[in-house]
Short mmCIF file of C-alpha atoms and ligand atoms in Angstrom, two decimals:
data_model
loop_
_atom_site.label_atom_id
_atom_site.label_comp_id
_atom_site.label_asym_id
_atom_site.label_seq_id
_atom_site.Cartn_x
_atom_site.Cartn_y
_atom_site.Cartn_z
CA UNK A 237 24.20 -0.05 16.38
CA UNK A 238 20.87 -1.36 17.69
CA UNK A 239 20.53 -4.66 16.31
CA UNK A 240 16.89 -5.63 17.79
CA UNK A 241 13.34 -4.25 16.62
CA UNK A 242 10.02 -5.11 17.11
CA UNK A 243 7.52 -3.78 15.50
CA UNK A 244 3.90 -3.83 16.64
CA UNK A 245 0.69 -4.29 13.93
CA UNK A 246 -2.85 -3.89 15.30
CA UNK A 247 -4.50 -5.06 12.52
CA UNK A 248 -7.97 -2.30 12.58
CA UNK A 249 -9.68 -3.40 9.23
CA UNK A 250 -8.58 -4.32 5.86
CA UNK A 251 -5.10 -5.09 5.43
CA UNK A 252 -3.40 -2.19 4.67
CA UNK A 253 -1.48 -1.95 8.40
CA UNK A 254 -0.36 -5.74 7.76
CA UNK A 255 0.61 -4.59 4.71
CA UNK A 256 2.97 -2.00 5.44
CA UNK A 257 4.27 -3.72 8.54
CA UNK A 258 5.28 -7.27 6.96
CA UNK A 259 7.11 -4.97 4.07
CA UNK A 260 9.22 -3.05 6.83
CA UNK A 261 9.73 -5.74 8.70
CA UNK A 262 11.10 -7.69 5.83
CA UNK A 263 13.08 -5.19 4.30
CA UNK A 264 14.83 -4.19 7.91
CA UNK A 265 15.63 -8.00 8.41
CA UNK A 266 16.59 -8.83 4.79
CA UNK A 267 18.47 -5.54 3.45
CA UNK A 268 20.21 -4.07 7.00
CA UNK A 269 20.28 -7.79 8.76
CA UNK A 270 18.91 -6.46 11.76
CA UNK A 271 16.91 -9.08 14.53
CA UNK A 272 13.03 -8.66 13.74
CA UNK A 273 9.93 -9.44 15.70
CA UNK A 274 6.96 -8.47 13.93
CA UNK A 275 3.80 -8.56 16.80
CA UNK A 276 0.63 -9.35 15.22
CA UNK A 277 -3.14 -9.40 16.62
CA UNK A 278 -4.67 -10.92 13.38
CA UNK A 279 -2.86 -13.89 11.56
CA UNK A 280 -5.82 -14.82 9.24
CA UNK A 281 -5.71 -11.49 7.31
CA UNK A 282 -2.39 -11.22 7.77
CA UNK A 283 -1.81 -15.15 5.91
CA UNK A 284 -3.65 -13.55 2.84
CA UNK A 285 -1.30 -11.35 1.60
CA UNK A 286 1.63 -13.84 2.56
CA UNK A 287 -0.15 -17.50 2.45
CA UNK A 288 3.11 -18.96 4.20
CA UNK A 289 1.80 -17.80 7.58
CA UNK A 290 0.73 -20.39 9.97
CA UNK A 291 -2.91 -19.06 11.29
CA UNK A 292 -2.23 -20.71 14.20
CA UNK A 293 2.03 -20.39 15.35
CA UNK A 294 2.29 -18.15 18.16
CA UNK A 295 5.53 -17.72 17.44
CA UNK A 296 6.94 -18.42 13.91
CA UNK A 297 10.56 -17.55 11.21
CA UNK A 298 9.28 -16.17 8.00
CA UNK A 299 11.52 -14.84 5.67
CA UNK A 300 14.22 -14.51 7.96
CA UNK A 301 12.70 -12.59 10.42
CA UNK A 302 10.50 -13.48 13.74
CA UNK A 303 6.19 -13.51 13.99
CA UNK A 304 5.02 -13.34 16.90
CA UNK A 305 1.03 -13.53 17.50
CA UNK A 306 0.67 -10.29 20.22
CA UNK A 307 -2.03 -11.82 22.13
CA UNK A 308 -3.51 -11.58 26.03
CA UNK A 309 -1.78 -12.30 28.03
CA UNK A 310 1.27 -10.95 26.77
CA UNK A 311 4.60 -12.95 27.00
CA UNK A 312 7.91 -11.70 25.94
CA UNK A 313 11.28 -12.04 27.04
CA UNK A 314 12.82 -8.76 26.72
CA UNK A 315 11.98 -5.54 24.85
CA UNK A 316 13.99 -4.64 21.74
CA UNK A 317 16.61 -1.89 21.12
CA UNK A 318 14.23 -0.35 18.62
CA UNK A 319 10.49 -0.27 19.14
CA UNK A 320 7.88 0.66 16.59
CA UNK A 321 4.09 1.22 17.21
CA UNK A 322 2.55 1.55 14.29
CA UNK A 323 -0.07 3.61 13.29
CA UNK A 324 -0.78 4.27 17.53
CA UNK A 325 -1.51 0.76 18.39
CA UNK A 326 -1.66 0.63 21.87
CA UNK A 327 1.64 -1.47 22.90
CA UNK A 328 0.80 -3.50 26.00
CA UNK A 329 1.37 -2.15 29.42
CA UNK A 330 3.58 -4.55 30.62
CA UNK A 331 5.71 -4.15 27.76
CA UNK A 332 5.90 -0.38 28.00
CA UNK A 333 6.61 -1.05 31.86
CA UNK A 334 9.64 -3.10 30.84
CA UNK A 335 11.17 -0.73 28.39
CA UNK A 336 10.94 1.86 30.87
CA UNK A 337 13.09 -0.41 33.61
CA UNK A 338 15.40 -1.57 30.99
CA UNK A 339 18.85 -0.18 31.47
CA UNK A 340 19.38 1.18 28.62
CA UNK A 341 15.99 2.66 26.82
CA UNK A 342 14.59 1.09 23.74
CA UNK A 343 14.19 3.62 20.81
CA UNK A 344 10.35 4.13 20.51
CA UNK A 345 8.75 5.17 17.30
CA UNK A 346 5.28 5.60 16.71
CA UNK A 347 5.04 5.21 12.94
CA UNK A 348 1.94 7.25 11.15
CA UNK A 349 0.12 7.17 8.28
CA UNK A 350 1.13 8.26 4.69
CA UNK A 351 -0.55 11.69 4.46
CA UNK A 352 0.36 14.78 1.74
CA UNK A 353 -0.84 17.44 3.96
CA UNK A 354 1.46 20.18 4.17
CA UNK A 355 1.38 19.99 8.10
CA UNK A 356 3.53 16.66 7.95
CA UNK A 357 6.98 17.79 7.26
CA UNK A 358 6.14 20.18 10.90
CA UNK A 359 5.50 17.04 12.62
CA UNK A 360 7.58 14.11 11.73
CA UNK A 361 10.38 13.54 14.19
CA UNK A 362 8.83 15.25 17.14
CA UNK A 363 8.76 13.65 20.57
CA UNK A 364 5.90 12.71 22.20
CA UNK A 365 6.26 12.86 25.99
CA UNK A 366 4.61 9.90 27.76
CA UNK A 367 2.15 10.66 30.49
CA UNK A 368 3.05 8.64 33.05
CA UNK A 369 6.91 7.77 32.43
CA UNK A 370 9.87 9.76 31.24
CA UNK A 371 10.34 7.75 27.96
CA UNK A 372 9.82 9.72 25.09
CA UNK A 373 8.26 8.12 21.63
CA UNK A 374 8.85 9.77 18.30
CA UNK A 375 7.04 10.54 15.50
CA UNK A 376 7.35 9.12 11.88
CA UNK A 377 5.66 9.91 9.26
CA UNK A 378 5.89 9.01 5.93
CA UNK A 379 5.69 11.09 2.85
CA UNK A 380 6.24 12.41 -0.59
CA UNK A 381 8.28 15.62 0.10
CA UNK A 382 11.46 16.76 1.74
CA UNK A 383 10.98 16.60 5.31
CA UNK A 384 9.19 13.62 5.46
CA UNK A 385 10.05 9.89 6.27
CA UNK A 386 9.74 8.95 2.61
CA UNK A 387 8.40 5.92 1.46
CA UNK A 388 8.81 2.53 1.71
CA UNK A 389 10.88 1.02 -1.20
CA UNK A 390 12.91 -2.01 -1.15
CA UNK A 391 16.90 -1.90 -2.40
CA UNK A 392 15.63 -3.88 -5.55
CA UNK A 393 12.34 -3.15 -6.43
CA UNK A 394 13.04 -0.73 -9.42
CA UNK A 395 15.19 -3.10 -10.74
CA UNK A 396 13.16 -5.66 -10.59
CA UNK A 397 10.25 -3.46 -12.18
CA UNK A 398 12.48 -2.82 -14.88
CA UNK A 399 13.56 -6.42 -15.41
CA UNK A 400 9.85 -7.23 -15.92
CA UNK A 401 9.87 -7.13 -19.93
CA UNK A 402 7.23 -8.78 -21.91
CA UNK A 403 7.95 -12.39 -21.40
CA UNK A 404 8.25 -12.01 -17.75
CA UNK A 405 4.48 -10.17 -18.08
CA UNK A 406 3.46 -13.46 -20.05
CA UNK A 407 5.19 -16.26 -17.77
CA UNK A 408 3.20 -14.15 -15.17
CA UNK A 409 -0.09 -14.02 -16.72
CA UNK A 410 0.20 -18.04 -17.58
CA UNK A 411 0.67 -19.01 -14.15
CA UNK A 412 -2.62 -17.66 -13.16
CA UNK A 413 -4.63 -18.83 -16.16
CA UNK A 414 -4.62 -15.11 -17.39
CA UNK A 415 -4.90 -14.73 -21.02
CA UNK A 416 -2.05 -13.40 -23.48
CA UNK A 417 -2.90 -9.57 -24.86
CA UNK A 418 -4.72 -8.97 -27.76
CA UNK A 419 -2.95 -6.56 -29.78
CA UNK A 420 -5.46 -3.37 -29.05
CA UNK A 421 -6.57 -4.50 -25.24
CA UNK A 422 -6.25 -2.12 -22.82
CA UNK A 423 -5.16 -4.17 -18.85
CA UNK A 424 -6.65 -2.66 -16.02
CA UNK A 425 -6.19 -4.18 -12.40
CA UNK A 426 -8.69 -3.38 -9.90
CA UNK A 427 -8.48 -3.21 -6.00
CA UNK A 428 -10.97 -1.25 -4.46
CA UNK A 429 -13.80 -0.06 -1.72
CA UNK A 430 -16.83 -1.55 -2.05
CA UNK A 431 -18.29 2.21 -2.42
CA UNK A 432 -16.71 2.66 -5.93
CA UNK A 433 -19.09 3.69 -8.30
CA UNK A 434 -18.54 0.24 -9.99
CA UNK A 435 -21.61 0.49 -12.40
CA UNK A 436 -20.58 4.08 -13.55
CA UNK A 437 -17.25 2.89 -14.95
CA UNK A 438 -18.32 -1.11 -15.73
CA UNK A 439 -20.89 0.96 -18.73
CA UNK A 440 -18.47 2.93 -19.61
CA UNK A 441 -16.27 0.55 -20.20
CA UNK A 442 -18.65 -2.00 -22.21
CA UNK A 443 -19.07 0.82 -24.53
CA UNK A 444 -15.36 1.74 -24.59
CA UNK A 445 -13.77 2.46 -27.95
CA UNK A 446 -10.87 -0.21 -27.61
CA UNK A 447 -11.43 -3.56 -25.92
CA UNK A 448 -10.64 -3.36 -22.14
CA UNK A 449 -9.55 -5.99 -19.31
CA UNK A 450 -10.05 -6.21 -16.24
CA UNK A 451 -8.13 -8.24 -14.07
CA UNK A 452 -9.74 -8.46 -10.25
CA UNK A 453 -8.09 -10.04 -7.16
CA UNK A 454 -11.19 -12.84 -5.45
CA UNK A 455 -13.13 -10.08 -2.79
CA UNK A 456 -16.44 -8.59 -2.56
CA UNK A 457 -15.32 -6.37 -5.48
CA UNK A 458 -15.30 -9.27 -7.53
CA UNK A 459 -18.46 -10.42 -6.35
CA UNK A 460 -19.77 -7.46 -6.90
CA UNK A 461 -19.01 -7.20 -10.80
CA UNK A 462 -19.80 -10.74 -11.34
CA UNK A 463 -23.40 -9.96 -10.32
CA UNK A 464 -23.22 -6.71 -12.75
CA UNK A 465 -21.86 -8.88 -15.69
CA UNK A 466 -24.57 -11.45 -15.21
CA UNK A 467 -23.08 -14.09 -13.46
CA UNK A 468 -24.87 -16.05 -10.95
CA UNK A 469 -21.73 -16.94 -8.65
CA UNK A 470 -17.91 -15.85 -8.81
CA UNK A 471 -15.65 -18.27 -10.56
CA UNK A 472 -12.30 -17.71 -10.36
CA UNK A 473 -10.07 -17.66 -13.97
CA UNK A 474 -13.93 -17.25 -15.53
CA UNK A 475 -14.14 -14.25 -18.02
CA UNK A 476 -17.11 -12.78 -18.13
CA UNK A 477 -17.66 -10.56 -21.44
CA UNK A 478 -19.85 -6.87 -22.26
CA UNK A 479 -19.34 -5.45 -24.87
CA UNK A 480 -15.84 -3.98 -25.02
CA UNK A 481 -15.29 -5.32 -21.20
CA UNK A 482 -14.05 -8.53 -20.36
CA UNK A 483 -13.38 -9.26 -16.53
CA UNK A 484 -11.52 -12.18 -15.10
CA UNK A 485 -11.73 -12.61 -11.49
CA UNK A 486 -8.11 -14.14 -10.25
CA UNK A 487 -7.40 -15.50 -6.89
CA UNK A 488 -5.74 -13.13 -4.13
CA UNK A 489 -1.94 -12.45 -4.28
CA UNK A 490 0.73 -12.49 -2.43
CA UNK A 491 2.30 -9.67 -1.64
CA UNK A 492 5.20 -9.73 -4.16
CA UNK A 493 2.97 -11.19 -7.20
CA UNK A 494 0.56 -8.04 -6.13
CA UNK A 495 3.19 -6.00 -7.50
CA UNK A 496 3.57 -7.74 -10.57
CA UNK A 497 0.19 -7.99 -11.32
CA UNK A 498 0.12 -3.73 -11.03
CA UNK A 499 3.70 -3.91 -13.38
CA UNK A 500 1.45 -6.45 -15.81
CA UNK A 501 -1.03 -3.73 -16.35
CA UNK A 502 -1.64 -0.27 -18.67
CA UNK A 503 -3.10 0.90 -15.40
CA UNK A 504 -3.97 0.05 -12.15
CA UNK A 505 -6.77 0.98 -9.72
CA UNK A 506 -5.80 1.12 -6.10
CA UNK A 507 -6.68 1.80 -2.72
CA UNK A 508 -5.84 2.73 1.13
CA UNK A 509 -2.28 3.23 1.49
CA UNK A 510 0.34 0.45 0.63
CA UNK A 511 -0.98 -0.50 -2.48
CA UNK A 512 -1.46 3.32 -3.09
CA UNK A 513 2.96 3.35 -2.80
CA UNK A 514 2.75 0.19 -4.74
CA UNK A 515 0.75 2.07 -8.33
CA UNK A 516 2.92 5.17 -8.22
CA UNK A 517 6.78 2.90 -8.18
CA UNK A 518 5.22 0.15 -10.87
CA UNK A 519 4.99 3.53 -12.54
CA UNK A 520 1.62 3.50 -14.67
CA UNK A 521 -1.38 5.89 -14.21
CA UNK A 522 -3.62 5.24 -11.78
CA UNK A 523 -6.39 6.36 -9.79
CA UNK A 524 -6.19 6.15 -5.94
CA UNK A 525 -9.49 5.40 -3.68
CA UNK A 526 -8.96 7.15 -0.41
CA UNK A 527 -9.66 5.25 2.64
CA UNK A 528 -12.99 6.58 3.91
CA UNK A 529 -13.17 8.18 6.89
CA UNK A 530 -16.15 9.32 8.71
CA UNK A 531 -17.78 13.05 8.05
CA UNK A 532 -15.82 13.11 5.20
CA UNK A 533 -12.08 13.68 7.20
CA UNK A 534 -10.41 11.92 4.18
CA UNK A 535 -11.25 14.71 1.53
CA UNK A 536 -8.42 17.12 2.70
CA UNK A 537 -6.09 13.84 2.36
CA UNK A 538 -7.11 13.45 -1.22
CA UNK A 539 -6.89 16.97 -2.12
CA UNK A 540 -3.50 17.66 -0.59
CA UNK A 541 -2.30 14.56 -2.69
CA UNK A 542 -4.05 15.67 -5.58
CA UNK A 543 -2.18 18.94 -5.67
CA UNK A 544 1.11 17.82 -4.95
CA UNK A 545 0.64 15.37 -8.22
CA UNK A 546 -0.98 17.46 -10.54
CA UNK A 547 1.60 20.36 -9.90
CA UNK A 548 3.46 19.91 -12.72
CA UNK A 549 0.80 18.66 -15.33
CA UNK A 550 -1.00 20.87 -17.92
CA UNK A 551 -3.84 22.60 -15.92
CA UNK A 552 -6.21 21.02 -18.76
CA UNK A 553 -4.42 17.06 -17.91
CA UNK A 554 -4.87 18.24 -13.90
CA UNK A 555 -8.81 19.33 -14.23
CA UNK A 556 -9.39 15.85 -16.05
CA UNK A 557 -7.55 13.75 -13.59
CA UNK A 558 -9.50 15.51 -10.71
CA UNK A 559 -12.81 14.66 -12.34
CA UNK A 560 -11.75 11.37 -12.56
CA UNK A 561 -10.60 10.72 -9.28
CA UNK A 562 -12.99 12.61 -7.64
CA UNK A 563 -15.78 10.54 -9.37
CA UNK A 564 -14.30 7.46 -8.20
CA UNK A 565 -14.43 8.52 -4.72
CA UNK A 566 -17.64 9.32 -5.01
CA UNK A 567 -17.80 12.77 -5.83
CA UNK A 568 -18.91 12.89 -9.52
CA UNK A 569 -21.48 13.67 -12.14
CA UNK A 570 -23.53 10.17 -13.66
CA UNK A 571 -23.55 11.09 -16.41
CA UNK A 572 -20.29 12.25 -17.68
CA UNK A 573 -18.00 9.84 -19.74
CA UNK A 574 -15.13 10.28 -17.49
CA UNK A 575 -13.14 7.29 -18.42
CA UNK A 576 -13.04 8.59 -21.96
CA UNK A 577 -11.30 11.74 -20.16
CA UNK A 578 -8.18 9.62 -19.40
CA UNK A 579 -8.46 7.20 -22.09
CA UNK A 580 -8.17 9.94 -24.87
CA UNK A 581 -4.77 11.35 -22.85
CA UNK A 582 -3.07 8.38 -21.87
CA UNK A 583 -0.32 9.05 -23.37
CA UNK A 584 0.36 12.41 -21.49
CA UNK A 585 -0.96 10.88 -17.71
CA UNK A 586 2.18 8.00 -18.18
CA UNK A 587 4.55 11.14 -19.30
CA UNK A 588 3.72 12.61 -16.04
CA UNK A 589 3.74 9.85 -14.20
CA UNK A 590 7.45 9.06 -15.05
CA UNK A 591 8.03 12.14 -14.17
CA UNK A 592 6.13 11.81 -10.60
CA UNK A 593 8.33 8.16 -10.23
CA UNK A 594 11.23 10.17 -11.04
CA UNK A 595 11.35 12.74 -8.57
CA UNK A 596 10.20 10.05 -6.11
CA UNK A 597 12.75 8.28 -6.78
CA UNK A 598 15.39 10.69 -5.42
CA UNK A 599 13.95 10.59 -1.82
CA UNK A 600 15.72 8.33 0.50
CA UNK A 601 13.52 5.58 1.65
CA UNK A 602 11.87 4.79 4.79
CA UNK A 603 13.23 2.12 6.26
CA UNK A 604 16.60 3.85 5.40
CA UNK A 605 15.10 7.07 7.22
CA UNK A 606 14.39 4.82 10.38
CA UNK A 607 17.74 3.40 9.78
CA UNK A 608 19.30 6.38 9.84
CA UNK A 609 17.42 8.36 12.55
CA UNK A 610 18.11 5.78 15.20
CA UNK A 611 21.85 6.05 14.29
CA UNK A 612 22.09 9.63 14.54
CA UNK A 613 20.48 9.67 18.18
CA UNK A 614 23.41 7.18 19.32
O1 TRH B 257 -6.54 -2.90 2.64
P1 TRH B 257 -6.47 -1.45 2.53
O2 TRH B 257 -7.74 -0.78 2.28
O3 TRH B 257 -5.81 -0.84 3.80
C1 TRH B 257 -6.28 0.30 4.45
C2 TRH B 257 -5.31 1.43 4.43
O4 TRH B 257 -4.03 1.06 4.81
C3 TRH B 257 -5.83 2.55 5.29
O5 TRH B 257 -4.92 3.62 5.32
C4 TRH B 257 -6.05 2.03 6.68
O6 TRH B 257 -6.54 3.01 7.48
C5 TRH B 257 -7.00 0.89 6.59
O7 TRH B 257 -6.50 -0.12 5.76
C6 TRH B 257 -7.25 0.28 7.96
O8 TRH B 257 -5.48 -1.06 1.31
P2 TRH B 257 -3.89 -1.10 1.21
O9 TRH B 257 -3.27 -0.13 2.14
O10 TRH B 257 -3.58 -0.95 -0.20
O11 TRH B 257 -3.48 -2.56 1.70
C7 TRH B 257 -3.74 -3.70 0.92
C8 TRH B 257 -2.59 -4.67 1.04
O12 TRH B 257 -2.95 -5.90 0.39
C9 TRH B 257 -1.32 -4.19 0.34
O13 TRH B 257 -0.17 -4.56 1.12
C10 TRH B 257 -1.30 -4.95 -0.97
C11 TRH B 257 -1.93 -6.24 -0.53
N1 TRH B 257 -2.53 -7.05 -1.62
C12 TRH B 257 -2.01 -8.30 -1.83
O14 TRH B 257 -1.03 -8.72 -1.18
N2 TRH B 257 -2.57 -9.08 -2.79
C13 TRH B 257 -3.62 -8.66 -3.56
O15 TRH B 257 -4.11 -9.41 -4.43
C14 TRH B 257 -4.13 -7.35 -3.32
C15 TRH B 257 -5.28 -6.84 -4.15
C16 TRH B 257 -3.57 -6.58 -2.34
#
């Protein structure tokens, strides 16, 4: 077997490609024991979802695999057995130039992003010929359906969800000054595009029925709602109250404690694409904000996801979620009260969504995929 990888991350914007990078990497090095390099142009976002990064280590062991800062000019040794570009970051010339004259050929995958368009099964696992050499990259692209490279999930993680009972939600909360649950309060966690319709939802929620709180990772988001609650600056652990709303700002997570923080809650906004993965195994409803792309590009994204989720609900539980969603993308009436929509039918939208975690559940993972697709072309 081919015992080497390295894995290249161009961080773009946000930290989304960090995000699913530093999870692969981990999980090949830690569950299949394989020799990881993770390549990295951006240490500083990458250090905020895993603070034990050194900003400044070209060349660093973190959880028991390799960073490496991918930098100009670009030094390495030796390509790996098993390359991955991810999300078609260029990889550097001279390193393409050196897989080529190795003797034996690395594996090269170009990994995609997580899309529900029915054109993905066609394409994932198809070669892509390079222009200039003979070495031939392959396509992977993640998904929800047969067909697809899956998603990532780590060996444990459902296990550890399910291990996360009420006093590990507590012991949780208390480390980060969060307070216990009243007995009504409804937990919402909030990670999100500047371009939600913050205001739309923050009135709706003041006026909400039951009392609701809101617990938002330190970001312009935050900011953002401090200034709509009132407050003159952003004070992390603070609770600001409205009405039925109270917000506490809390400091950004690691990546791990993200996930607990989404397990903590009775439902979870989300955004991009790894947290996205991360809402739909801590299995509680939640509404997604697409990654916006320009002239609109990310609508057939949404809708193809939308469709594949709602399939099985009610058609009266589907046309409720999709005003909901759609509003908080940025596609919705003012006026309407569309939190009340999926307030007043929670208890259906978390039937479904076991359901949904179910039947994700049965598809083999990605990293197993990869795993597995590199030992069937040996
Ligand atoms: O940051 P994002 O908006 O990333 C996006 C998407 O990946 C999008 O597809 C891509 O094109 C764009 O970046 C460039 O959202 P995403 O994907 O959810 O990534 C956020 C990461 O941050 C995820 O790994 C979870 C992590 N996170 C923490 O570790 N701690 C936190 O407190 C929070 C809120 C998130």
């Amino acid at each position: 077997m081919r015992k080497n990888w390295d894995i290249f991350c161009s961080v773009v914007d946000n930290l989304g490609d960090i995000g699913v990078c530093w999870r692969l990497a981990r999980q090949l090095a830690n569950e299949y024991q394989f020799e990881v390099r993770l390549w990295v142009d951006d240490l500083t976002s990458f250090a905020r979802i895993a603070p034990e990064i050194k900003q400044d280590a070209p060349k660093q062991y973190v959880q028991g695999l390799e960073v490496c800062l991918w930098q100009q000019p670009f030094v390495f040794d030796a390509p790996a057995d098993v390359v991955i570009e991810t999300f078609a970051c260029e990889l550097p010339k001279a390193y393409i130039s050196a897989m080529v004259r190795h003797v034996r050929w690395p594996f090269w995958i170009n990994l995609e992003y997580l899309s529900a368009e029915d054109w993905v099964p066609d394409y994932h696992g198809l070669p892509s010929p390079h222009p200039s050499f003979s070495i031939v990259k392959t396509f992977f692209f993640p998904g929800f359906v047969q067909g697809t490279g899956g998603l990532l999930r780590e060996k444990n993680l459902l296990a550890e969800r399910d291990k996360f009972d009420s006093q590990a939600i507590r012991n949780f909360c208390h480390c980060y000054g969060i307070p216990g649950r009243q007995p009504d309060e409804f937990r919402i966690s909030l990670f999100c595009y500047d371009s939600a319709p913050l205001d739309l939802f923050v009135n709706q929620w003041i006026n909400s029925a039951t009392p609701v709180f809101l617990l938002v990772p330190q970001g312009t988001v935050a900011d953002k709602l401090c200034v709509l609650l009132g407050a003159r600056q952003t004070e992390i652990g603070r609770i600001l109250k409205s009405g039925q709303l109270s917000v506490q700002v809390i400091p950004f997570l690691e990546q791990t404690e993200y996930d607990r923080l989404l397990w903590s809650c009775d439902f979870n906004f989300v955004r991009g694409e790894d947290s996205f993965i991360r809402a739909q195994w801590a299995n509680r409803p939640f509404v997604w904000q697409i990654y916006p792309q320009q002239e609109g590009a990310h609508w057939p994204k949404l809708n193809a996801f939308l469709n594949l989720y709602t399939a099985k609900m009610t058609a009266q539980l589907a046309a409720e979620l999709y005003v909901l969603w759609y509003s908080w993308n940025g596609k919705g009436d003012e006026d309407a009260s569309v939190w009340s929509l999926i307030f007043n039918n929670l208890i259906a939208f978390q039937q479904h969504q076991n359901l949904w975690t179910r039947q994700l559940q049965c598809q083999t993972d990605l990293a197993s995929n990869l795993v597995r697709f590199i030992r069937n072309q040996i």
